[in-house]
Amino acid sequence: MSLIVTRFAPSPTGYLHIGGLRTAIFNYLFARANQGKFFLRIEDTDLSRNSIEAANAIIEAFKWVGLEHDGEILYQSKRFEIYKEYIQKLLDEDKAYYCYMSKDELDALREEQKARKETPRYDNRYRDFKGTPPKGIEPVVRIKVPQNEIIGFNDGVKGEVEVNTNELDDFIIARSDGVPTYNFVVTIDDALMGITDVIRGDDHLSNTPKQIVLYKALNFKIPNFFHVPMILNEEGQKLSKRHGATNVMDYQEMGYLKEALVNFLARLGWSYHDKEVFSMQELLEWFDPKDLNSSPSCFSWHKLNWLNAHYLKNQSTQRLLELLKPFSFSDLSHLNPTQLDRLLDALKERSQTLKELALKIDEVLIAPVEYEEKVFKKINQALVMPLLEKFKLELNKTNFNDESALENAMHKIIEEEKIKAGSFMQPLRLALLGKGGGIGLKEALFILGKTESVKRIENFLKN
C-alpha cells in the first residue's frame, strides 16, 4: 500500500470555522491511521483579502485541538515563481494561451448568451488566435480544455462522477496581473506535495473536473477525491453563526473541551456502528473515509453539550484546574485537597461546559447576598428560624471532616422536631447557597467548612 498523504488547505480570509475543522480532522485521521503524512497549507494567493490575524488564528486552532501537521506550513503566496514556471510550461506546449478579451467584450457576450437563453460562458475566441494582439489589453491565460471528452472519477463519497468537457469553457489559470487562479495553484501544490487523497467539502465538487484537466495537461498523478456534504443546522438549512458556524476558538472560550469538539465533529458525517463516544485512539483505529456519509449531517448543540458533559465528568481535579484557568472564578486556595476534590466532583456532574462549571464554583463559594424570592416565600419563617438556630448549635459540635456526620446532624434535627425533610432542607439550602437548587447539602457543608457554614446561617437569620 502506498503512503497516504493528505492536507488541509484553508484560505486566511476569515477565521477557521467548524466545517473547516471537520475537514481537517478527517484528513488528519486518515493520514495518521495509515502512518501517512498530513500537511497544512495556507492558500493566501488572494493578497487583497488575506488576513494575518486569520492565518494565525487557524494555526492557533490547530494547536488547541491537537492536529499536529508534518513539516513546515506551506504558504502559497511564497510560491508564485513555481506557479509561473508551470503556466509558462503550458503555454510553451500549446496547452494554454493568452486571451485578450476585454471585460466589456466578455460582458457583452454574456448578455447575448442570456438573451438566447444559453448558459453564459467564454466562447474560446482566442483559443487558436495567431494574429496581432489588440493594444492596451493585459491578457489572461486560459487552459485549452480538451473538447468532447468525458472526465470521470470515482468519488469516495459521491460514487462515479462524469462531466463532458464541452460543459467547461477554457477557464482562466492566470489573471491579467499574473496572479494564478485557485484551481491552478491547488492542482500544482497537491501534485508537488504528493497528495494522494483529497477530503474536502462538496462545494468543491464542481472544481474537480477542472483540476483533473490540469492534472492531465501537466502529466501529474490524479489523487483520490472524497467530497463530504456540508453541515446543516437542525432545520436543514445552511449553518449560520447562531447555529455553530463560528470561529473554532470561540468554542474554547465557551468552555468546550477539545476532545469533545473533535469527537463531535468526527461524528458529523461519519459513523462506526452505533458508537457515539470516541477517544482519539479509537478514531485513529476505526476511521475510514469510505464510511463517510453521502447525505448532509446536522449540527446539534444538544449533542455537543452532551458529549462535552461526558468528557467533563471524566477529568481529574488537576486537569480541571488547568482547563479552568482561562475562566474567572472564585479563589480556591483556602480549600484543602479533599474539599477541592469534593467541590469539583460534585459540580462537574452538573455542568456541561467549563464556563458553566466556573459559574457554579462561584455559586457555592461566594456567600449569597440575596435569596431566591420564590423559594423564600414558600418557607414557614416561624418554624424555620428556630430550626436553623438549633442546627447552628449542632454544627458547632459536628466533625466537618466526616460527611456522614454532617448528614447525621441534619437528620437529627428532622427526627427530633418530627418534621418533613423538605421543611428543613429547603431553607437550609437557601441559607447556604441562596437558591433552591445546587449541590447536595452535606457536600455544601463539607466544602464550605464549619466557620463559613455557620456564618451563612447567621446571615440568613439576620435577614
Short mmCIF file of C-alpha atoms in Angstrom, two decimals:
data_model
loop_
_atom_site.label_atom_id
_atom_site.label_comp_id
_atom_site.label_asym_id
_atom_site.label_seq_id
_atom_site.Cartn_x
_atom_site.Cartn_y
_atom_site.Cartn_z
CA MET A 1 0.00 0.00 0.00
CA SER A 2 1.38 3.42 -0.98
CA LEU A 3 1.92 6.12 1.62
CA ILE A 4 -1.26 8.10 2.35
CA VAL A 5 -0.64 11.86 2.11
CA THR A 6 -3.43 14.33 2.92
CA ARG A 7 -3.65 18.05 3.52
CA PHE A 8 -5.86 20.78 4.88
CA ALA A 9 -5.75 23.98 2.88
CA PRO A 10 -7.75 26.90 4.32
CA SER A 11 -7.87 30.42 2.93
CA PRO A 12 -6.94 33.07 5.53
CA THR A 13 -9.75 35.40 4.53
CA GLY A 14 -11.61 34.59 7.74
CA TYR A 15 -11.26 32.53 10.88
CA LEU A 16 -11.31 28.75 10.89
CA HIS A 17 -14.94 27.68 11.20
CA ILE A 18 -16.47 24.43 12.33
CA GLY A 19 -16.89 22.97 8.82
CA GLY A 20 -13.24 23.60 8.02
CA LEU A 21 -12.08 21.98 11.24
CA ARG A 22 -14.17 18.90 10.47
CA THR A 23 -12.46 18.64 7.06
CA ALA A 24 -9.06 18.96 8.75
CA ILE A 25 -9.96 16.24 11.26
CA PHE A 26 -11.00 13.81 8.52
CA ASN A 27 -7.73 14.39 6.63
CA TYR A 28 -5.69 14.12 9.81
CA LEU A 29 -7.33 10.86 10.91
CA PHE A 30 -6.94 9.20 7.52
CA ALA A 31 -3.24 10.05 7.29
CA ARG A 32 -2.35 9.22 10.87
CA ALA A 33 -4.38 5.98 10.90
CA ASN A 34 -2.27 4.78 7.96
CA GLN A 35 1.08 6.08 9.22
CA GLY A 36 0.94 8.64 6.43
CA LYS A 37 1.63 12.36 6.15
CA PHE A 38 -0.69 15.25 6.93
CA PHE A 39 0.21 18.76 5.73
CA LEU A 40 -1.15 22.23 6.44
CA ARG A 41 -1.21 24.66 3.51
CA ILE A 42 -2.37 28.27 3.75
CA GLU A 43 -3.98 29.30 0.45
CA ASP A 44 -3.18 33.00 0.56
CA THR A 45 -2.89 33.97 -3.10
CA ASP A 46 -5.80 36.41 -2.75
CA LEU A 47 -3.50 39.15 -1.49
CA SER A 48 -6.26 41.76 -1.22
CA ARG A 49 -8.40 39.67 1.16
CA ASN A 50 -5.81 37.81 3.22
CA SER A 51 -5.63 38.42 6.95
CA ILE A 52 -2.52 37.70 9.00
CA GLU A 53 -4.76 37.51 12.08
CA ALA A 54 -6.94 34.89 10.39
CA ALA A 55 -3.90 32.84 9.34
CA ASN A 56 -2.56 32.93 12.91
CA ALA A 57 -6.00 32.00 14.27
CA ILE A 58 -6.06 28.91 12.01
CA ILE A 59 -2.67 27.84 13.37
CA GLU A 60 -3.82 28.56 16.94
CA ALA A 61 -6.94 26.42 16.43
CA PHE A 62 -4.80 23.55 15.12
CA LYS A 63 -2.60 23.73 18.21
CA TRP A 64 -5.60 23.83 20.54
CA VAL A 65 -7.32 20.73 19.16
CA GLY A 66 -4.01 18.87 18.76
CA LEU A 67 -3.88 18.39 14.99
CA GLU A 68 -0.14 18.11 14.51
CA HIS A 69 0.89 18.54 10.88
CA ASP A 70 4.04 17.26 9.20
CA GLY A 71 6.78 19.62 8.04
CA GLU A 72 6.51 23.38 7.87
CA ILE A 73 3.32 25.20 6.97
CA LEU A 74 3.22 25.88 3.23
CA TYR A 75 2.16 29.39 2.17
CA GLN A 76 1.05 29.73 -1.44
CA SER A 77 1.97 33.42 -1.50
CA LYS A 78 5.64 32.37 -1.34
CA ARG A 79 5.36 30.07 -4.37
CA PHE A 80 4.45 32.45 -7.21
CA GLU A 81 7.68 31.70 -9.10
CA ILE A 82 6.80 27.99 -9.11
CA TYR A 83 3.32 28.73 -10.48
CA LYS A 84 4.76 30.98 -13.20
CA GLU A 85 7.02 28.15 -14.37
CA TYR A 86 4.09 25.80 -14.84
CA ILE A 87 1.98 28.43 -16.56
CA GLN A 88 4.83 29.02 -18.98
CA LYS A 89 5.22 25.28 -19.47
CA LEU A 90 1.57 25.01 -20.55
CA LEU A 91 1.97 27.99 -22.88
CA ASP A 92 5.12 26.53 -24.44
CA GLU A 93 3.37 23.20 -25.01
CA ASP A 94 0.34 24.93 -26.60
CA LYS A 95 -1.87 23.62 -23.81
CA ALA A 96 -2.70 27.16 -22.69
CA TYR A 97 -2.95 30.52 -24.43
CA TYR A 98 -3.25 34.24 -23.91
CA CYS A 99 -6.77 35.61 -24.10
CA TYR A 100 -7.12 39.31 -24.97
CA MET A 101 -10.85 39.58 -24.49
CA SER A 102 -11.72 42.76 -22.59
CA LYS A 103 -14.17 42.87 -19.72
CA ASP A 104 -16.61 44.86 -21.86
CA GLU A 105 -16.44 42.23 -24.61
CA LEU A 106 -16.96 39.43 -22.12
CA ASP A 107 -19.94 41.25 -20.55
CA ALA A 108 -21.48 41.84 -23.99
CA LEU A 109 -21.02 38.16 -24.91
CA ARG A 110 -22.75 37.06 -21.71
CA GLU A 111 -25.70 39.36 -22.33
CA GLU A 112 -26.11 37.93 -25.86
CA GLN A 113 -25.99 34.38 -24.50
CA LYS A 114 -28.56 35.20 -21.80
CA ALA A 115 -30.83 36.71 -24.48
CA ARG A 116 -30.60 33.41 -26.40
CA LYS A 117 -31.26 31.58 -23.07
CA GLU A 118 -27.82 29.96 -23.19
CA THR A 119 -25.51 29.38 -20.25
CA PRO A 120 -23.09 32.35 -20.12
CA ARG A 121 -19.59 31.20 -20.95
CA TYR A 122 -16.43 32.24 -22.74
CA ASP A 123 -16.61 31.29 -26.44
CA ASN A 124 -12.93 30.25 -26.90
CA ARG A 125 -12.38 33.02 -29.49
CA TYR A 126 -8.65 33.33 -28.69
CA ARG A 127 -8.03 29.58 -28.41
CA ASP A 128 -6.20 29.36 -31.75
CA PHE A 129 -5.51 33.07 -32.24
CA LYS A 130 -2.45 33.76 -34.42
CA GLY A 131 -2.99 37.44 -35.24
CA THR A 132 -1.68 40.66 -33.76
CA PRO A 133 -2.78 41.11 -30.12
CA PRO A 134 -5.01 44.15 -29.52
CA LYS A 135 -3.27 47.09 -27.87
CA GLY A 136 -3.97 48.17 -24.30
CA ILE A 137 -5.18 44.77 -23.14
CA GLU A 138 -3.31 42.82 -20.46
CA PRO A 139 -4.19 39.23 -21.34
CA VAL A 140 -5.28 36.45 -19.03
CA VAL A 141 -4.02 32.90 -19.55
CA ARG A 142 -6.58 30.19 -20.29
CA ILE A 143 -6.13 26.43 -20.35
CA LYS A 144 -7.08 24.56 -23.51
CA VAL A 145 -9.75 22.21 -22.23
CA PRO A 146 -9.94 19.08 -24.43
CA GLN A 147 -13.18 19.09 -26.37
CA ASN A 148 -15.88 16.43 -26.34
CA GLU A 149 -14.17 14.22 -23.74
CA ILE A 150 -15.62 12.59 -20.64
CA ILE A 151 -13.86 13.37 -17.37
CA GLY A 152 -14.77 10.66 -14.93
CA PHE A 153 -13.62 9.90 -11.41
CA ASN A 154 -14.79 7.65 -8.61
CA ASP A 155 -15.51 9.90 -5.67
CA GLY A 156 -15.16 8.14 -2.33
CA VAL A 157 -18.43 9.69 -1.12
CA LYS A 158 -20.45 10.54 -4.24
CA GLY A 159 -19.57 7.47 -6.30
CA GLU A 160 -18.99 7.70 -10.06
CA VAL A 161 -18.94 11.28 -11.36
CA GLU A 162 -18.75 12.12 -15.06
CA VAL A 163 -18.56 15.51 -16.79
CA ASN A 164 -18.34 16.20 -20.51
CA THR A 165 -15.57 18.72 -21.22
CA ASN A 166 -17.99 20.54 -23.54
CA GLU A 167 -19.66 21.74 -20.34
CA LEU A 168 -16.42 23.51 -19.38
CA ASP A 169 -15.06 26.59 -21.09
CA ASP A 170 -11.35 27.33 -21.39
CA PHE A 171 -11.10 28.59 -17.83
CA ILE A 172 -8.57 31.15 -16.65
CA ILE A 173 -5.42 29.88 -14.92
CA ALA A 174 -3.66 33.26 -14.56
CA ARG A 175 -5.28 36.67 -14.30
CA SER A 176 -4.18 39.73 -16.25
CA ASP A 177 -1.92 40.80 -13.35
CA GLY A 178 -0.17 37.42 -13.48
CA VAL A 179 -1.72 36.07 -10.28
CA PRO A 180 -2.64 32.39 -10.76
CA THR A 181 -6.20 31.24 -10.04
CA TYR A 182 -7.45 28.95 -7.30
CA ASN A 183 -7.88 25.77 -9.34
CA PHE A 184 -4.44 26.12 -10.87
CA VAL A 185 -2.46 26.62 -7.65
CA VAL A 186 -4.39 23.89 -5.84
CA THR A 187 -3.52 21.41 -8.58
CA ILE A 188 0.16 22.39 -8.67
CA ASP A 189 0.56 22.24 -4.91
CA ASP A 190 -1.34 18.99 -4.41
CA ALA A 191 0.80 17.36 -7.10
CA LEU A 192 4.14 18.71 -5.86
CA MET A 193 3.29 17.86 -2.24
CA GLY A 194 2.48 14.29 -3.27
CA ILE A 195 -1.11 14.46 -2.01
CA THR A 196 -2.71 11.06 -2.58
CA ASP A 197 -6.15 11.72 -1.13
CA VAL A 198 -8.19 14.92 -1.05
CA ILE A 199 -11.01 15.05 1.51
CA ARG A 200 -12.95 18.31 1.23
CA GLY A 201 -16.43 19.80 1.24
CA ASP A 202 -18.74 19.01 -1.65
CA ASP A 203 -18.88 22.72 -2.51
CA HIS A 204 -15.59 21.90 -4.29
CA LEU A 205 -17.12 19.13 -6.39
CA SER A 206 -17.54 21.44 -9.41
CA ASN A 207 -13.83 22.36 -9.20
CA THR A 208 -12.67 18.76 -9.50
CA PRO A 209 -13.18 18.28 -13.30
CA LYS A 210 -11.21 21.49 -13.93
CA GLN A 211 -8.41 20.31 -11.68
CA ILE A 212 -8.35 16.93 -13.43
CA VAL A 213 -7.94 18.78 -16.76
CA LEU A 214 -4.86 20.44 -15.27
CA TYR A 215 -3.51 17.20 -13.77
CA LYS A 216 -3.68 15.60 -17.19
CA ALA A 217 -2.21 18.58 -19.01
CA LEU A 218 0.81 18.55 -16.70
CA ASN A 219 1.09 14.74 -16.56
CA PHE A 220 0.54 14.72 -12.81
CA LYS A 221 -0.91 11.77 -10.95
CA ILE A 222 -4.56 12.36 -10.06
CA PRO A 223 -5.36 11.87 -6.34
CA ASN A 224 -8.39 10.17 -4.86
CA PHE A 225 -11.27 12.50 -4.04
CA PHE A 226 -13.79 12.44 -1.19
CA HIS A 227 -16.36 15.24 -1.29
CA VAL A 228 -18.15 15.49 2.05
CA PRO A 229 -21.66 17.01 2.26
CA MET A 230 -21.91 20.25 4.19
CA ILE A 231 -23.07 20.58 7.79
CA LEU A 232 -26.62 21.87 8.18
CA ASN A 233 -28.48 23.21 11.18
CA GLU A 234 -31.27 21.19 12.76
CA GLU A 235 -33.81 22.82 10.44
CA GLY A 236 -31.89 21.52 7.43
CA GLN A 237 -30.53 24.94 6.46
CA LYS A 238 -27.01 26.22 5.95
CA LEU A 239 -25.20 26.83 9.23
CA SER A 240 -25.32 30.39 10.49
CA LYS A 241 -23.15 31.90 13.20
CA ARG A 242 -26.02 31.43 15.66
CA HIS A 243 -26.16 27.72 14.78
CA GLY A 244 -22.45 27.00 15.25
CA ALA A 245 -20.66 28.38 12.17
CA THR A 246 -18.33 30.49 14.26
CA ASN A 247 -14.60 30.78 14.90
CA VAL A 248 -13.28 27.49 16.29
CA MET A 249 -11.53 29.34 19.12
CA ASP A 250 -14.92 30.64 20.27
CA TYR A 251 -15.67 27.08 21.37
CA GLN A 252 -12.68 27.17 23.69
CA GLU A 253 -13.94 30.46 25.14
CA MET A 254 -17.40 28.95 25.61
CA GLY A 255 -15.84 26.21 27.71
CA TYR A 256 -15.80 23.21 25.38
CA LEU A 257 -13.05 20.61 25.68
CA LYS A 258 -11.02 19.88 22.58
CA GLU A 259 -11.66 16.14 22.97
CA ALA A 260 -15.40 16.72 22.91
CA LEU A 261 -15.24 19.01 19.88
CA VAL A 262 -13.08 16.58 17.88
CA ASN A 263 -15.36 13.67 18.82
CA PHE A 264 -18.45 15.72 17.90
CA LEU A 265 -17.10 16.80 14.50
CA ALA A 266 -15.78 13.35 13.61
CA ARG A 267 -19.31 12.05 14.06
CA LEU A 268 -20.78 14.73 11.78
CA GLY A 269 -20.72 12.79 8.54
CA TRP A 270 -19.03 9.60 9.72
CA SER A 271 -20.14 6.74 11.93
CA TYR A 272 -18.92 3.46 13.34
CA HIS A 273 -21.78 1.16 14.29
CA ASP A 274 -23.86 2.88 17.00
CA LYS A 275 -20.91 4.24 18.93
CA GLU A 276 -21.07 7.91 19.94
CA VAL A 277 -18.06 8.50 22.21
CA PHE A 278 -14.59 8.01 20.69
CA SER A 279 -11.14 8.51 22.11
CA MET A 280 -8.53 9.77 19.66
CA GLN A 281 -7.02 6.29 19.63
CA GLU A 282 -10.37 4.78 18.66
CA LEU A 283 -10.87 7.35 15.92
CA LEU A 284 -7.43 6.51 14.52
CA GLU A 285 -8.23 2.82 14.70
CA TRP A 286 -11.65 2.91 13.06
CA PHE A 287 -11.83 5.99 10.80
CA ASP A 288 -12.08 5.23 7.09
CA PRO A 289 -13.15 7.90 4.56
CA LYS A 290 -15.03 5.20 2.66
CA ASP A 291 -17.51 5.26 5.54
CA LEU A 292 -18.25 8.98 5.16
CA ASN A 293 -21.95 9.69 4.76
CA SER A 294 -23.30 10.84 1.41
CA SER A 295 -26.08 12.93 2.99
CA PRO A 296 -25.62 16.18 4.95
CA SER A 297 -25.17 16.00 8.71
CA CYS A 298 -26.85 18.24 11.27
CA PHE A 299 -25.16 20.38 13.88
CA SER A 300 -26.78 19.82 17.28
CA TRP A 301 -25.94 21.93 20.32
CA HIS A 302 -27.71 19.29 22.42
CA LYS A 303 -25.34 16.57 21.16
CA LEU A 304 -22.25 18.77 21.59
CA ASN A 305 -23.27 19.67 25.14
CA TRP A 306 -23.97 16.03 25.95
CA LEU A 307 -20.54 14.99 24.70
CA ASN A 308 -18.80 17.84 26.49
CA ALA A 309 -20.55 16.94 29.74
CA HIS A 310 -19.34 13.36 29.30
CA TYR A 311 -15.72 14.43 28.89
CA LEU A 312 -16.00 16.97 31.71
CA LYS A 313 -17.18 14.29 34.16
CA ASN A 314 -14.14 12.17 33.36
CA GLN A 315 -11.49 14.83 34.05
CA SER A 316 -9.27 14.65 37.11
CA THR A 317 -9.20 17.52 39.58
CA GLN A 318 -5.72 18.51 38.43
CA ARG A 319 -6.68 18.66 34.76
CA LEU A 320 -9.88 20.55 35.54
CA LEU A 321 -7.87 23.18 37.41
CA GLU A 322 -5.67 23.62 34.34
CA LEU A 323 -8.66 23.79 32.00
CA LEU A 324 -10.43 26.30 34.24
CA LYS A 325 -7.52 28.79 34.28
CA PRO A 326 -8.86 30.95 31.38
CA PHE A 327 -12.17 31.39 33.20
CA SER A 328 -12.82 33.80 36.03
CA PHE A 329 -14.00 32.15 39.23
CA SER A 330 -13.57 32.24 42.99
CA ASP A 331 -10.23 31.70 44.69
CA LEU A 332 -9.81 28.03 45.63
CA SER A 333 -6.60 28.36 47.63
CA HIS A 334 -8.40 28.16 51.02
CA LEU A 335 -9.78 24.71 50.23
CA ASN A 336 -7.84 21.64 51.28
CA PRO A 337 -7.27 18.91 48.63
CA THR A 338 -10.21 16.84 49.87
CA GLN A 339 -12.60 19.80 49.77
CA LEU A 340 -11.33 20.73 46.30
CA ASP A 341 -11.90 17.19 45.02
CA ARG A 342 -15.38 17.15 46.53
CA LEU A 343 -16.28 20.54 45.07
CA LEU A 344 -15.20 19.68 41.52
CA ASP A 345 -16.60 16.16 41.66
CA ALA A 346 -19.98 17.50 42.72
CA LEU A 347 -20.09 20.36 40.22
CA LYS A 348 -18.71 18.63 37.13
CA GLU A 349 -21.63 16.22 37.34
CA ARG A 350 -23.97 19.21 36.99
CA SER A 351 -22.08 21.14 34.30
CA GLN A 352 -21.95 20.91 30.52
CA THR A 353 -19.10 23.36 29.89
CA LEU A 354 -16.08 24.73 31.71
CA LYS A 355 -17.71 28.15 31.69
CA GLU A 356 -20.77 26.72 33.41
CA LEU A 357 -18.53 24.90 35.90
CA ALA A 358 -16.73 28.17 36.74
CA LEU A 359 -20.08 29.87 37.38
CA LYS A 360 -21.21 27.02 39.63
CA ILE A 361 -17.99 27.29 41.65
CA ASP A 362 -18.91 30.92 42.31
CA GLU A 363 -22.45 29.92 43.27
CA VAL A 364 -21.04 27.70 46.00
CA LEU A 365 -18.07 29.71 47.26
CA ILE A 366 -19.47 33.26 47.10
CA ALA A 367 -21.75 33.88 50.04
CA PRO A 368 -25.29 34.82 48.98
CA VAL A 369 -26.32 38.45 49.48
CA GLU A 370 -29.79 37.85 48.08
CA TYR A 371 -32.06 34.84 48.35
CA GLU A 372 -34.21 33.31 45.65
CA GLU A 373 -37.54 35.05 46.20
CA LYS A 374 -39.92 32.30 45.09
CA VAL A 375 -38.22 29.80 47.42
CA PHE A 376 -38.08 32.28 50.29
CA LYS A 377 -41.82 32.91 50.05
CA LYS A 378 -42.54 29.20 50.45
CA ILE A 379 -40.82 28.74 53.78
CA ASN A 380 -42.58 28.99 57.12
CA GLN A 381 -40.37 31.53 58.87
CA ALA A 382 -41.87 30.93 62.30
CA LEU A 383 -40.95 27.23 62.01
CA VAL A 384 -37.66 27.63 60.14
CA MET A 385 -35.83 30.19 62.26
CA PRO A 386 -35.75 28.11 65.45
CA LEU A 387 -34.71 25.05 63.41
CA LEU A 388 -31.75 26.88 61.86
CA GLU A 389 -30.74 28.28 65.29
CA LYS A 390 -30.75 24.76 66.69
CA PHE A 391 -28.86 23.38 63.67
CA LYS A 392 -26.23 26.10 64.00
CA LEU A 393 -25.53 24.92 67.54
CA GLU A 394 -25.43 21.32 66.33
CA LEU A 395 -22.85 22.22 63.67
CA ASN A 396 -20.51 23.70 66.27
CA LYS A 397 -20.06 20.23 67.78
CA THR A 398 -20.04 18.29 64.47
CA ASN A 399 -16.90 16.85 62.82
CA PHE A 400 -16.76 18.61 59.45
CA ASN A 401 -14.18 16.17 58.11
CA ASP A 402 -16.83 13.46 58.10
CA GLU A 403 -19.65 13.90 55.58
CA SER A 404 -21.71 11.18 57.25
CA ALA A 405 -21.53 13.17 60.50
CA LEU A 406 -22.87 16.22 58.67
CA GLU A 407 -25.69 14.16 57.22
CA ASN A 408 -26.49 12.73 60.67
CA ALA A 409 -26.62 16.27 62.09
CA MET A 410 -29.29 17.26 59.56
CA HIS A 411 -31.34 14.13 60.14
CA LYS A 412 -31.12 14.62 63.92
CA ILE A 413 -32.97 17.95 63.61
CA ILE A 414 -35.62 16.41 61.34
CA GLU A 415 -36.21 13.46 63.65
CA GLU A 416 -36.21 15.44 66.89
CA GLU A 417 -38.60 18.05 65.53
CA LYS A 418 -40.73 15.43 63.75
CA ILE A 419 -40.91 17.46 60.52
CA LYS A 420 -40.72 16.61 56.85
CA ALA A 421 -37.21 16.70 55.39
CA GLY A 422 -38.12 19.39 52.86
CA SER A 423 -39.36 21.74 55.59
CA PHE A 424 -35.81 21.94 56.93
CA MET A 425 -33.60 21.11 53.95
CA GLN A 426 -35.04 23.77 51.65
CA PRO A 427 -34.46 26.74 53.99
CA LEU A 428 -31.02 25.35 54.92
CA ARG A 429 -30.12 25.23 51.25
CA LEU A 430 -31.39 28.78 50.84
CA ALA A 431 -29.25 29.93 53.77
CA LEU A 432 -26.10 28.24 52.47
CA LEU A 433 -26.43 28.79 48.71
CA GLY A 434 -29.10 31.45 48.28
CA LYS A 435 -31.26 29.32 45.98
CA GLY A 436 -33.44 26.26 45.89
CA GLY A 437 -31.15 24.04 43.79
CA GLY A 438 -27.49 23.07 43.53
CA ILE A 439 -25.17 20.53 45.06
CA GLY A 440 -26.12 18.24 47.93
CA LEU A 441 -26.30 19.83 51.36
CA LYS A 442 -23.77 17.55 53.03
CA GLU A 443 -21.33 18.33 50.16
CA ALA A 444 -22.03 22.05 50.55
CA LEU A 445 -21.38 21.94 54.30
CA PHE A 446 -18.21 19.87 53.84
CA ILE A 447 -16.81 22.21 51.14
CA LEU A 448 -17.69 25.43 52.95
CA GLY A 449 -16.36 24.25 56.30
CA LYS A 450 -17.65 24.96 59.78
CA THR A 451 -16.84 28.66 60.06
CA GLU A 452 -18.32 29.65 56.70
CA SER A 453 -21.39 27.41 57.07
CA VAL A 454 -22.28 28.85 60.47
CA LYS A 455 -21.63 32.39 59.23
CA ARG A 456 -24.02 31.92 56.28
CA ILE A 457 -26.77 30.56 58.52
CA GLU A 458 -26.33 33.53 60.88
CA ASN A 459 -26.55 36.00 57.95
CA PHE A 460 -29.73 34.33 56.77
CA LEU A 461 -31.27 34.52 60.22
CA LYS A 462 -30.45 38.25 60.40
CA ASN A 463 -32.28 38.80 57.11
#
